[in-house]
């Protein structure tokens, strides 16, 4: 898998920028070389009704300015891991190895990892600034992150669909639950807790039944409310990313009798049926 490195020259540029405005301006100019990255980062906000420049000024670049050394160190640790051997560590065989590109970039806090096309090619996008913000900077966490996003590429490949089609399927909360669950299970093959802390797992387990109840309730009344279970900026029962935990537990419950490959290719109605049984089960 080849690397599109949109961060290396930004790392050098950032050394000479000492204000939020100069960093934003420098980023915008730098992105002229990578217009597809610029468009993806900005549209991620504008399509959802947010002003990306306000977010960049108030949240993203103040953080980057203060933690620039972390960004550079993380980038230096991450780039050597961007190859097929890291993905093999997640349990993928050579025949099943996800195919595509790696994109290393400074984004707008869009995500630490993102399964998204680049030049109409499946790609694992790795946002250096968000990786640092989340504290996923150890080699083990970086390997787990690569495997997580690689699993989404594998999942789309297994279904014989493009990543835009995969993203459309993920708009259904149950499919997204399963997609993230598959990725979490593959993460565990790299490091036991993947990118998540032991405390996060402990607290999610403590609220397991409540999380299942609230997800089922949201699904039956307002599918958009299920978005609260995904993303570190949301919380359910005081915890972020609880959909990832529920997805992992759902997939674990299925793998006692069904292979990961079979789960990856199941129809949405079948997945919904399995999720309904799972949500009704007691801890």
Coordinates of C-alpha atoms in Angstrom, one line a residue:
X1 CA 0.0 0.0 0.0
X2 CA 1.4 3.4 -1.1
X3 CA 1.5 6.5 1.2
X4 CA 0.1 9.9 0.3
X5 CA 2.1 12.0 2.8
X6 CA 0.3 15.3 3.2
X7 CA 1.9 15.9 6.6
X8 CA 5.6 15.9 6.1
X9 CA 5.9 19.4 4.5
X10 CA 3.2 20.7 7.0
X11 CA 5.4 19.5 9.8
X12 CA 8.3 21.7 8.6
X13 CA 6.0 24.6 7.9
X14 CA 4.5 24.5 11.4
X15 CA 7.9 25.1 13.0
X16 CA 7.8 28.7 11.8
X17 CA 4.1 29.5 12.7
X18 CA 3.4 30.9 16.1
X19 CA -0.2 32.1 16.1
X20 CA -3.5 30.3 15.4
X21 CA -4.2 32.6 12.4
X22 CA -0.8 32.0 10.8
X23 CA -1.2 28.3 11.3
X24 CA -4.7 28.3 9.7
X25 CA -3.4 30.3 6.8
X26 CA -0.4 28.1 6.4
X27 CA -2.6 25.0 6.5
X28 CA -4.9 26.5 3.9
X29 CA -2.0 27.3 1.6
X30 CA -0.4 23.9 2.2
X31 CA -3.7 22.2 1.3
X32 CA -3.5 23.7 -2.2
X33 CA -1.1 20.9 -3.0
X34 CA -3.7 18.4 -1.6
X35 CA -7.1 19.8 -2.7
X36 CA -8.8 16.4 -2.1
X37 CA -7.8 16.4 1.5
X38 CA -8.9 20.1 2.0
X39 CA -12.3 19.3 0.4
X40 CA -12.8 16.2 2.5
X41 CA -11.9 18.0 5.8
X42 CA -14.0 21.1 5.2
X43 CA -17.1 19.3 3.7
X44 CA -17.1 17.0 6.7
X45 CA -18.3 20.1 8.6
X46 CA -20.2 22.1 6.0
X47 CA -22.4 19.2 5.0
X48 CA -23.5 18.9 8.6
X49 CA -24.2 22.6 9.0
X50 CA -21.0 23.7 10.8
X51 CA -18.6 26.5 10.0
X52 CA -15.2 24.7 9.6
X53 CA -13.2 27.9 10.0
X54 CA -14.7 28.6 13.4
X55 CA -13.9 25.1 14.5
X56 CA -10.4 25.4 13.1
X57 CA -9.7 28.7 14.9
X58 CA -11.4 27.8 18.2
X59 CA -10.5 24.1 18.6
X60 CA -8.1 22.6 16.1
X61 CA -5.2 25.0 15.6
X62 CA -5.0 26.2 19.3
X63 CA -4.4 22.5 20.1
X64 CA -1.8 22.0 17.3
X65 CA 0.1 25.1 18.2
X66 CA 0.4 24.0 21.8
X67 CA 1.3 20.4 21.0
X68 CA 3.3 20.6 17.8
X69 CA 6.1 18.5 19.1
X70 CA 3.5 15.7 19.9
X71 CA 2.3 15.9 16.3
X72 CA 5.8 15.6 14.9
X73 CA 6.8 12.7 17.2
X74 CA 3.5 10.8 16.4
X75 CA 4.0 11.3 12.7
X76 CA 7.6 9.9 12.9
X77 CA 6.3 6.9 14.8
X78 CA 3.3 6.4 12.6
X79 CA 4.7 6.5 9.1
X80 CA 6.9 3.4 9.4
X81 CA 3.9 1.4 10.4
X82 CA 1.9 2.2 7.2
X83 CA 2.4 -1.1 5.4
X84 CA 0.9 -4.5 4.9
X85 CA 2.7 -6.1 7.8
X86 CA 0.8 -4.0 10.3
X87 CA -2.5 -5.1 8.7
X88 CA -1.3 -8.7 8.8
X89 CA -1.0 -8.3 12.5
X90 CA -4.7 -7.7 12.6
X91 CA -5.3 -11.2 11.4
X92 CA -5.7 -10.6 7.7
X93 CA -4.2 -13.2 5.4
X94 CA -2.4 -12.2 2.2
X95 CA -5.5 -13.1 0.2
X96 CA -7.7 -11.0 2.4
X97 CA -5.3 -8.1 3.0
X98 CA -7.1 -4.7 2.6
X99 CA -6.0 -3.0 -0.6
X100 CA -5.6 0.8 -1.0
X101 CA -3.6 3.8 0.2
X102 CA -2.5 5.5 3.4
X103 CA -3.1 9.2 3.7
X104 CA -1.2 11.0 6.4
X105 CA -2.4 14.5 7.0
X106 CA -3.2 17.4 9.5
X107 CA -6.9 17.7 9.4
X108 CA -9.6 19.7 11.2
X109 CA -10.2 17.2 14.0
X110 CA -12.3 15.1 11.6
X111 CA -11.0 11.8 13.0
X112 CA -7.9 9.9 14.1
X113 CA -8.8 7.3 11.4
X114 CA -11.1 7.5 8.5
X115 CA -11.8 4.9 5.8
X116 CA -12.3 7.2 2.8
X117 CA -11.4 7.2 -0.8
X118 CA -8.5 9.2 -2.2
X119 CA -8.3 9.7 -6.0
X120 CA -11.1 7.1 -6.2
X121 CA -9.0 4.6 -4.4
X122 CA -9.8 3.0 -1.0
X123 CA -7.6 4.6 1.6
X124 CA -6.8 4.7 5.4
X125 CA -6.7 8.4 6.3
X126 CA -4.8 9.1 9.5
X127 CA -5.3 12.5 11.1
X128 CA -2.2 13.3 13.1
X129 CA -3.7 16.1 15.1
X130 CA -6.7 14.0 16.2
X131 CA -4.5 11.0 17.1
X132 CA -2.5 13.3 19.5
X133 CA -5.7 14.8 20.9
X134 CA -7.1 11.4 21.8
X135 CA -3.7 10.2 23.2
X136 CA -3.4 7.3 20.8
X137 CA 0.3 7.9 20.2
X138 CA 2.0 4.7 21.4
X139 CA 3.1 2.2 18.7
X140 CA 0.6 -0.3 19.9
X141 CA -2.3 2.2 19.7
X142 CA -1.2 3.3 16.2
X143 CA -1.0 -0.3 15.0
X144 CA -4.5 -0.8 16.4
X145 CA -5.8 2.3 14.7
X146 CA -4.4 1.2 11.3
X147 CA -6.0 -2.2 11.7
X148 CA -9.3 -0.7 12.7
X149 CA -9.5 1.4 9.6
X150 CA -8.1 -1.4 7.5
X151 CA -11.0 -3.6 8.7
X152 CA -13.4 -1.1 7.1
X153 CA -11.6 -1.4 3.8
X154 CA -11.7 -5.2 4.2
X155 CA -15.4 -5.1 5.1
X156 CA -16.2 -3.1 2.0
X157 CA -14.1 -5.4 -0.2
X158 CA -15.9 -8.5 1.3
X159 CA -19.2 -7.0 0.4
X160 CA -18.0 -6.1 -3.1
X161 CA -18.8 -2.4 -2.7
X162 CA -17.0 0.9 -2.8
X163 CA -16.2 3.0 0.3
X164 CA -18.9 5.6 -0.6
X165 CA -21.4 2.7 -0.7
X166 CA -20.1 1.4 2.6
X167 CA -20.4 4.9 4.2
X168 CA -24.0 5.0 3.0
X169 CA -24.7 1.6 4.6
X170 CA -23.1 2.9 7.8
X171 CA -25.9 5.5 8.0
X172 CA -28.0 2.8 9.4
X173 CA -27.1 2.5 13.1
X174 CA -27.2 -1.3 13.2
X175 CA -24.9 -1.6 10.2
X176 CA -22.5 0.9 11.7
X177 CA -22.6 -0.9 15.1
X178 CA -21.5 -4.1 13.3
X179 CA -18.9 -2.4 11.2
X180 CA -17.3 -0.8 14.2
X181 CA -17.6 -4.1 16.1
X182 CA -15.7 -6.0 13.5
X183 CA -13.0 -3.3 13.5
X184 CA -12.8 -3.5 17.3
X185 CA -12.4 -7.3 17.2
X186 CA -9.6 -7.0 14.7
X187 CA -7.9 -4.3 16.9
X188 CA -7.8 -6.8 19.8
X189 CA -5.5 -9.0 17.7
X190 CA -2.9 -6.3 17.8
X191 CA -3.3 -5.2 21.4
X192 CA -5.8 -6.4 23.9
X193 CA -7.6 -3.2 24.5
X194 CA -6.9 -1.6 21.1
X195 CA -6.9 2.1 21.3
X196 CA -9.3 2.2 24.3
X197 CA -8.3 2.4 27.9
X198 CA -9.0 -0.3 30.5
X199 CA -11.1 2.2 32.5
X200 CA -13.3 2.8 29.4
X201 CA -13.9 -0.9 29.0
X202 CA -14.6 -1.2 32.8
X203 CA -17.1 1.6 32.8
X204 CA -18.8 0.4 29.6
X205 CA -19.2 -3.0 31.1
X206 CA -20.7 -1.5 34.2
X207 CA -23.3 0.3 32.1
X208 CA -23.7 -2.5 29.6
X209 CA -27.5 -3.2 30.1
X210 CA -28.3 0.5 30.2
X211 CA -26.3 1.1 27.0
X212 CA -28.2 -1.7 25.2
X213 CA -31.5 -0.4 26.4
X214 CA -30.8 3.2 25.4
X215 CA -29.5 2.1 21.9
X216 CA -32.6 0.0 21.3
X217 CA -34.8 2.8 22.5
X218 CA -33.1 5.3 20.2
X219 CA -33.3 2.9 17.3
X220 CA -37.0 2.4 17.7
X221 CA -37.9 6.1 18.1
X222 CA -35.3 8.2 16.3
X223 CA -32.4 6.6 14.4
X224 CA -30.6 10.0 14.3
X225 CA -30.4 9.8 18.1
X226 CA -28.1 6.7 17.7
X227 CA -25.4 9.1 16.5
X228 CA -24.8 9.8 20.2
X229 CA -23.2 6.4 20.5
X230 CA -20.4 7.3 18.0
X231 CA -17.8 10.0 18.3
X232 CA -15.7 11.2 21.2
X233 CA -17.6 14.5 21.3
X234 CA -20.8 12.6 22.3
X235 CA -21.5 10.7 25.5
X236 CA -24.1 8.1 26.7
X237 CA -24.1 7.2 30.4
X238 CA -21.3 9.7 30.7
X239 CA -19.1 7.7 28.3
X240 CA -17.8 8.4 24.8
X241 CA -17.9 6.0 21.8
X242 CA -20.2 3.6 23.5
X243 CA -21.4 2.3 20.1
X244 CA -17.9 0.8 19.6
X245 CA -18.3 -1.1 22.8
X246 CA -21.7 -2.4 21.9
X247 CA -20.6 -3.3 18.4
X248 CA -17.7 -5.3 19.8
X249 CA -19.9 -7.2 22.2
X250 CA -22.5 -7.9 19.5
X251 CA -19.8 -9.3 17.1
X252 CA -18.3 -11.3 20.0
X253 CA -21.7 -12.8 20.7
X254 CA -22.1 -13.8 17.0
X255 CA -18.6 -15.3 16.6
X256 CA -19.5 -18.1 18.9
X257 CA -21.3 -19.6 15.9
X258 CA -20.6 -17.4 12.9
X259 CA -17.2 -16.4 11.3
X260 CA -16.1 -12.8 10.9
X261 CA -16.3 -13.2 7.1
X262 CA -19.9 -14.4 7.3
X263 CA -20.8 -11.4 9.6
X264 CA -19.2 -9.0 7.2
X265 CA -21.3 -10.2 4.3
X266 CA -24.7 -10.6 6.1
X267 CA -27.7 -8.7 4.7
X268 CA -28.9 -5.7 6.7
X269 CA -32.2 -7.3 7.7
X270 CA -30.3 -10.3 9.1
X271 CA -28.0 -8.0 11.1
X272 CA -31.0 -6.2 12.4
X273 CA -32.5 -9.4 13.6
X274 CA -29.3 -10.4 15.4
X275 CA -29.0 -7.0 17.0
X276 CA -32.5 -7.1 18.3
X277 CA -31.8 -10.4 20.1
X278 CA -28.5 -9.0 21.4
X279 CA -30.2 -5.9 22.8
X280 CA -32.8 -7.9 24.6
X281 CA -30.3 -10.2 26.2
X282 CA -29.4 -9.7 29.9
X283 CA -25.9 -9.2 31.1

